[in-house]
Short mmCIF file of C-alpha atoms in Angstrom, two decimals:
data_model
loop_
_atom_site.label_atom_id
_atom_site.label_comp_id
_atom_site.label_asym_id
_atom_site.label_seq_id
_atom_site.Cartn_x
_atom_site.Cartn_y
_atom_site.Cartn_z
CA UNK H 1 -3.11 140.26 62.57
CA UNK H 2 -1.03 143.30 63.53
CA UNK H 3 2.70 142.85 63.78
CA UNK H 4 4.13 142.81 67.29
CA UNK H 5 5.98 145.96 68.34
CA UNK H 6 8.37 146.07 71.29
CA UNK H 7 9.53 149.18 73.14
CA UNK H 8 12.38 149.05 75.65
CA UNK H 9 13.05 151.81 78.15
CA UNK H 10 16.86 152.15 78.14
CA UNK H 11 16.90 153.66 81.64
CA UNK H 12 14.92 150.90 83.39
CA UNK H 13 14.17 147.20 83.19
CA UNK H 14 10.66 147.91 81.88
CA UNK H 15 9.54 147.07 78.37
CA UNK H 16 6.26 147.36 76.50
CA UNK H 17 4.87 145.38 73.60
CA UNK H 18 1.86 145.91 71.34
CA UNK H 19 -0.02 143.36 69.30
CA UNK H 20 -3.52 143.27 67.81
CA UNK H 21 -4.59 146.45 69.55
CA UNK H 22 -3.33 145.49 73.02
CA UNK H 23 -0.41 146.98 74.94
CA UNK H 24 1.50 144.85 77.45
CA UNK H 25 3.82 145.69 80.34
CA UNK H 26 6.91 143.56 81.07
CA UNK H 27 9.36 143.83 83.96
CA UNK H 28 12.41 142.96 81.90
CA UNK H 29 11.15 139.47 81.09
CA UNK H 30 8.61 137.84 78.73
CA UNK H 31 6.08 137.59 81.56
CA UNK H 32 3.10 139.90 81.09
CA UNK H 33 2.69 142.14 84.14
CA UNK H 34 -0.35 143.99 82.83
CA UNK H 35 -2.28 144.83 79.69
CA UNK H 36 -4.53 147.43 78.13
CA UNK H 37 -6.77 147.49 75.08
CA UNK H 38 -5.51 150.68 73.47
CA UNK H 39 -8.90 151.72 72.11
CA UNK H 40 -10.66 151.05 75.46
CA UNK H 41 -8.13 151.79 78.18
CA UNK H 42 -10.55 151.45 81.12
CA UNK H 43 -11.60 147.89 80.28
CA UNK H 44 -10.01 144.88 81.96
CA UNK H 45 -7.98 143.22 79.22
CA UNK H 46 -6.86 140.13 81.16
CA UNK H 47 -8.86 137.45 82.93
CA UNK H 48 -7.19 137.62 86.33
CA UNK H 49 -8.05 141.28 87.13
CA UNK H 50 -11.60 140.56 85.99
CA UNK H 51 -11.82 137.76 88.55
CA UNK H 52 -10.34 140.02 91.24
CA UNK H 53 -13.52 142.08 90.83
CA UNK H 54 -15.48 139.13 92.27
CA UNK H 55 -15.24 141.09 95.53
CA UNK H 56 -18.37 142.78 94.19
CA UNK H 57 -20.45 139.64 94.69
CA UNK H 58 -19.99 139.90 98.45
CA UNK H 59 -19.60 143.64 99.13
CA UNK H 60 -21.03 145.38 96.06
CA UNK H 61 -20.68 149.01 97.18
CA UNK H 62 -17.24 149.62 98.68
CA UNK H 63 -16.43 153.02 100.08
CA UNK H 64 -12.70 152.42 100.19
CA UNK H 65 -10.55 150.19 97.97
CA UNK H 66 -6.90 149.56 98.82
CA UNK H 67 -4.71 147.99 96.12
CA UNK H 68 -1.20 146.63 96.69
CA UNK H 69 0.74 146.62 93.41
CA UNK H 70 0.00 148.84 90.42
CA UNK H 71 1.40 147.11 87.33
CA UNK H 72 -0.26 148.49 84.22
CA UNK H 73 -3.02 150.01 86.39
CA UNK H 74 -5.89 148.12 84.77
CA UNK H 75 -7.60 147.26 88.06
CA UNK H 76 -6.95 150.74 89.42
CA UNK H 77 -8.50 152.44 86.40
CA UNK H 78 -11.49 150.11 86.40
CA UNK H 79 -12.27 150.64 90.08
CA UNK H 80 -11.74 154.38 89.73
CA UNK H 81 -14.18 154.66 86.82
CA UNK H 82 -16.80 152.04 87.67
CA UNK H 83 -17.13 152.36 91.45
CA UNK H 84 -17.71 155.39 93.66
CA UNK H 85 -15.04 154.33 96.14
CA UNK H 86 -11.92 156.10 97.29
CA UNK H 87 -9.06 154.18 95.64
CA UNK H 88 -5.63 154.03 97.30
CA UNK H 89 -2.83 152.22 95.45
CA UNK H 90 0.57 151.27 96.83
CA UNK H 91 3.49 150.81 94.42
CA UNK H 92 7.16 150.56 95.37
CA UNK H 93 8.57 151.59 91.98
CA UNK H 94 8.47 155.21 90.86
CA UNK H 95 9.26 153.98 87.35
CA UNK H 96 6.20 151.71 87.29
CA UNK H 97 4.00 154.62 88.37
CA UNK H 98 5.45 156.85 85.64
CA UNK H 99 5.03 154.10 83.03
CA UNK H 100 1.41 153.50 84.07
CA UNK H 101 0.66 157.18 83.50
CA UNK H 102 2.63 157.54 80.27
CA UNK H 103 1.83 154.24 78.57
CA UNK H 104 -1.34 152.95 80.22
CA UNK H 105 -3.39 156.13 80.78
CA UNK H 106 -3.48 156.05 84.56
CA UNK H 107 -5.10 159.32 85.72
CA UNK H 108 -3.24 161.63 88.05
CA UNK H 109 -4.23 161.75 91.72
CA UNK H 110 -7.39 163.57 92.70
CA UNK H 111 -9.92 163.51 95.54
CA UNK H 112 -10.81 159.86 94.82
CA UNK H 113 -7.50 158.41 93.63
CA UNK H 114 -4.15 158.35 95.45
CA UNK H 115 -1.08 156.44 94.31
CA UNK H 116 1.36 155.97 97.21
CA UNK H 117 5.05 155.46 96.43
CA UNK H 118 5.83 152.95 99.18
CA UNK H 119 6.63 149.35 100.01
CA UNK H 120 3.35 147.47 100.41
CA UNK H 121 4.31 145.62 103.59
CA UNK H 122 5.62 148.75 105.30
CA UNK H 123 2.58 150.72 104.21
CA UNK H 124 -0.05 148.38 105.62
CA UNK H 125 2.14 147.59 108.62
CA UNK H 126 2.21 151.27 109.60
CA UNK H 127 -1.53 151.61 108.88
CA UNK H 128 -1.21 155.33 108.23
CA UNK H 129 -2.48 157.37 105.30
CA UNK H 130 -5.53 155.27 104.43
CA UNK H 131 -8.89 154.22 105.81
CA UNK H 132 -9.58 150.53 106.57
CA UNK H 133 -10.32 148.76 103.29
CA UNK H 134 -13.72 147.46 102.27
CA UNK H 135 -11.94 145.79 99.36
CA UNK H 136 -8.26 144.87 99.47
CA UNK H 137 -6.80 143.79 96.10
CA UNK H 138 -3.29 142.33 96.17
CA UNK H 139 -1.15 141.66 93.09
CA UNK H 140 2.52 141.78 94.10
CA UNK H 141 4.96 140.24 91.62
CA UNK H 142 8.46 141.01 90.47
CA UNK H 143 10.21 140.30 87.15
CA UNK H 144 10.63 136.59 87.87
CA UNK H 145 6.91 136.09 88.61
CA UNK H 146 7.70 132.92 90.57
CA UNK H 147 5.42 133.88 93.44
CA UNK H 148 4.14 136.88 95.37
CA UNK H 149 6.83 139.25 96.66
CA UNK H 150 5.39 138.89 100.17
CA UNK H 151 3.96 135.47 100.83
CA UNK H 152 3.77 134.42 104.47
CA UNK H 153 1.31 134.37 107.35
CA UNK H 154 2.79 137.55 108.82
CA UNK H 155 2.13 139.56 105.67
CA UNK H 156 -1.34 138.16 105.11
CA UNK H 157 -2.21 138.89 108.76
CA UNK H 158 -1.18 142.50 108.11
CA UNK H 159 -3.57 142.45 105.15
CA UNK H 160 -6.43 141.26 107.35
CA UNK H 161 -5.72 143.97 109.91
CA UNK H 162 -5.80 146.62 107.17
CA UNK H 163 -9.41 145.75 106.38
CA UNK H 164 -12.75 147.06 107.61
CA UNK H 165 -13.79 145.32 110.82
CA UNK H 166 -17.45 145.84 109.93
CA UNK H 167 -17.00 143.34 107.08
CA UNK H 168 -14.71 143.33 104.06
CA UNK H 169 -13.15 141.14 101.38
CA UNK H 170 -9.68 140.77 99.86
CA UNK H 171 -8.75 139.31 96.50
CA UNK H 172 -5.28 137.85 95.95
CA UNK H 173 -3.75 137.03 92.58
CA UNK H 174 -1.66 133.87 92.92
CA UNK H 175 0.48 132.55 90.11
CA UNK H 176 2.99 129.81 89.58
CA UNK H 177 3.74 126.44 91.07
CA UNK H 178 3.56 127.48 94.72
CA UNK H 179 -0.21 127.96 94.97
CA UNK H 180 -0.73 125.53 97.85
CA UNK H 181 1.67 127.14 100.37
CA UNK H 182 0.46 130.62 99.38
CA UNK H 183 -3.17 129.60 99.83
CA UNK H 184 -2.43 127.89 103.15
CA UNK H 185 -0.75 131.06 104.46
CA UNK H 186 -3.76 133.17 103.45
CA UNK H 187 -6.15 130.59 104.91
CA UNK H 188 -4.31 130.64 108.24
CA UNK H 189 -4.01 134.43 108.42
CA UNK H 190 -7.72 134.88 107.67
CA UNK H 191 -8.75 132.15 110.13
CA UNK H 192 -10.19 129.86 107.48
CA UNK H 193 -12.41 132.49 105.87
CA UNK H 194 -11.31 131.98 102.27
CA UNK H 195 -12.77 131.02 98.89
CA UNK H 196 -10.89 130.13 95.72
CA UNK H 197 -11.71 130.23 92.03
CA UNK H 198 -10.52 127.61 89.51
CA UNK H 199 -7.13 128.00 87.88
CA UNK H 200 -7.14 129.99 84.63
CA UNK H 201 -5.49 128.89 81.42
CA UNK H 202 -2.68 131.40 82.08
CA UNK H 203 -1.93 129.77 85.45
CA UNK H 204 -3.37 132.46 87.72
CA UNK H 205 -5.72 131.64 90.57
CA UNK H 206 -7.75 134.14 92.55
CA UNK H 207 -8.35 133.67 96.26
CA UNK H 208 -10.85 135.73 98.23
CA UNK H 209 -10.43 136.22 101.98
CA UNK H 210 -12.87 137.80 104.41
CA UNK H 211 -12.40 139.98 107.49
CA UNK H 212 -14.66 141.58 110.06
CA UNK H 213 -18.28 140.53 110.51
CA UNK H 214 -19.43 137.32 108.86
CA UNK H 215 -20.66 137.62 105.28
CA UNK H 216 -23.93 135.75 104.54
CA UNK H 217 -23.84 133.39 101.56
CA UNK H 218 -27.45 133.54 100.42
CA UNK H 219 -27.38 132.04 96.92
CA UNK H 220 -30.41 133.96 95.70
CA UNK H 221 -28.82 137.22 96.83
CA UNK H 222 -25.51 136.25 95.21
CA UNK H 223 -27.26 135.62 91.89
CA UNK H 224 -29.01 138.97 92.17
CA UNK H 225 -25.63 140.60 92.73
CA UNK H 226 -24.24 138.67 89.77
CA UNK H 227 -26.90 140.31 87.61
CA UNK H 228 -25.77 143.70 88.94
CA UNK H 229 -22.14 142.80 88.16
CA UNK H 230 -23.16 142.02 84.60
CA UNK H 231 -25.17 145.23 84.32
CA UNK H 232 -22.64 147.56 85.96
CA UNK H 233 -19.34 146.13 84.86
CA UNK H 234 -20.09 143.70 82.01
CA UNK H 235 -18.38 140.95 84.00
CA UNK H 236 -19.50 137.29 84.41
CA UNK H 237 -20.74 137.14 87.98
CA UNK H 238 -22.73 133.93 87.45
CA UNK H 239 -19.60 132.21 86.15
CA UNK H 240 -17.74 133.26 89.30
CA UNK H 241 -20.49 131.79 91.47
CA UNK H 242 -20.23 128.52 89.57
CA UNK H 243 -16.47 128.56 90.17
CA UNK H 244 -16.88 129.17 93.89
CA UNK H 245 -19.44 126.36 94.14
CA UNK H 246 -17.12 124.01 92.26
CA UNK H 247 -13.99 124.75 94.32
CA UNK H 248 -15.39 125.31 97.83
CA UNK H 249 -17.84 123.90 100.34
CA UNK H 250 -20.23 126.81 100.75
CA UNK H 251 -22.12 127.24 104.00
CA UNK H 252 -24.53 129.91 105.13
CA UNK H 253 -21.78 132.47 105.72
CA UNK H 254 -18.07 133.04 105.31
#
């Protein structure tokens, strides 16, 4: 086992640790805010961003992905490399953006990737500078990691309005002891069109929410898409389906 190394940025509240070939981002606390396998920087090192890719079971070919919260940029890098979508990312901290590029190999902006230095709520509230999202991926936590930075019906309604009215899906990373009120706020804002996955060992839970036209839930088609998820991304789509079936009453559409 490799010895743990810790790096502290004296000018900010960010710190980085490395152990056994993995690099971790911390916002001035022991909580892990993101991770990267140093030898394979475009892989998803943690379970919760992997599960946030379950959007692909329902809308497998997004044209536009909007992400709120950058962290260590693992989800951003993965979507940028393994989808053909335009990826827009909103991050309020210039320091986090710089750290993601310096320490976690986030590419610089190009014709498919744009990192916006902005507050997530203000950005989606203004609805300027981005196309409606086919996928919306939300992971907004501060150093305390006690709950999402924005966590009420008003904010989640803004999220729904930022999505593609032709049909789209959002994934929310929830963490901590306040899952129920967070989920209820999402459920209300998205008019009951939500699915949840089981809680992970680390305490995270992923909730999907749907906007626009109804999404059919044909199980045969979902399993076919799970095979594509395995082929394209090396991710366990069939396991996600089992989790959705376990935690939700699935009808013919969502």
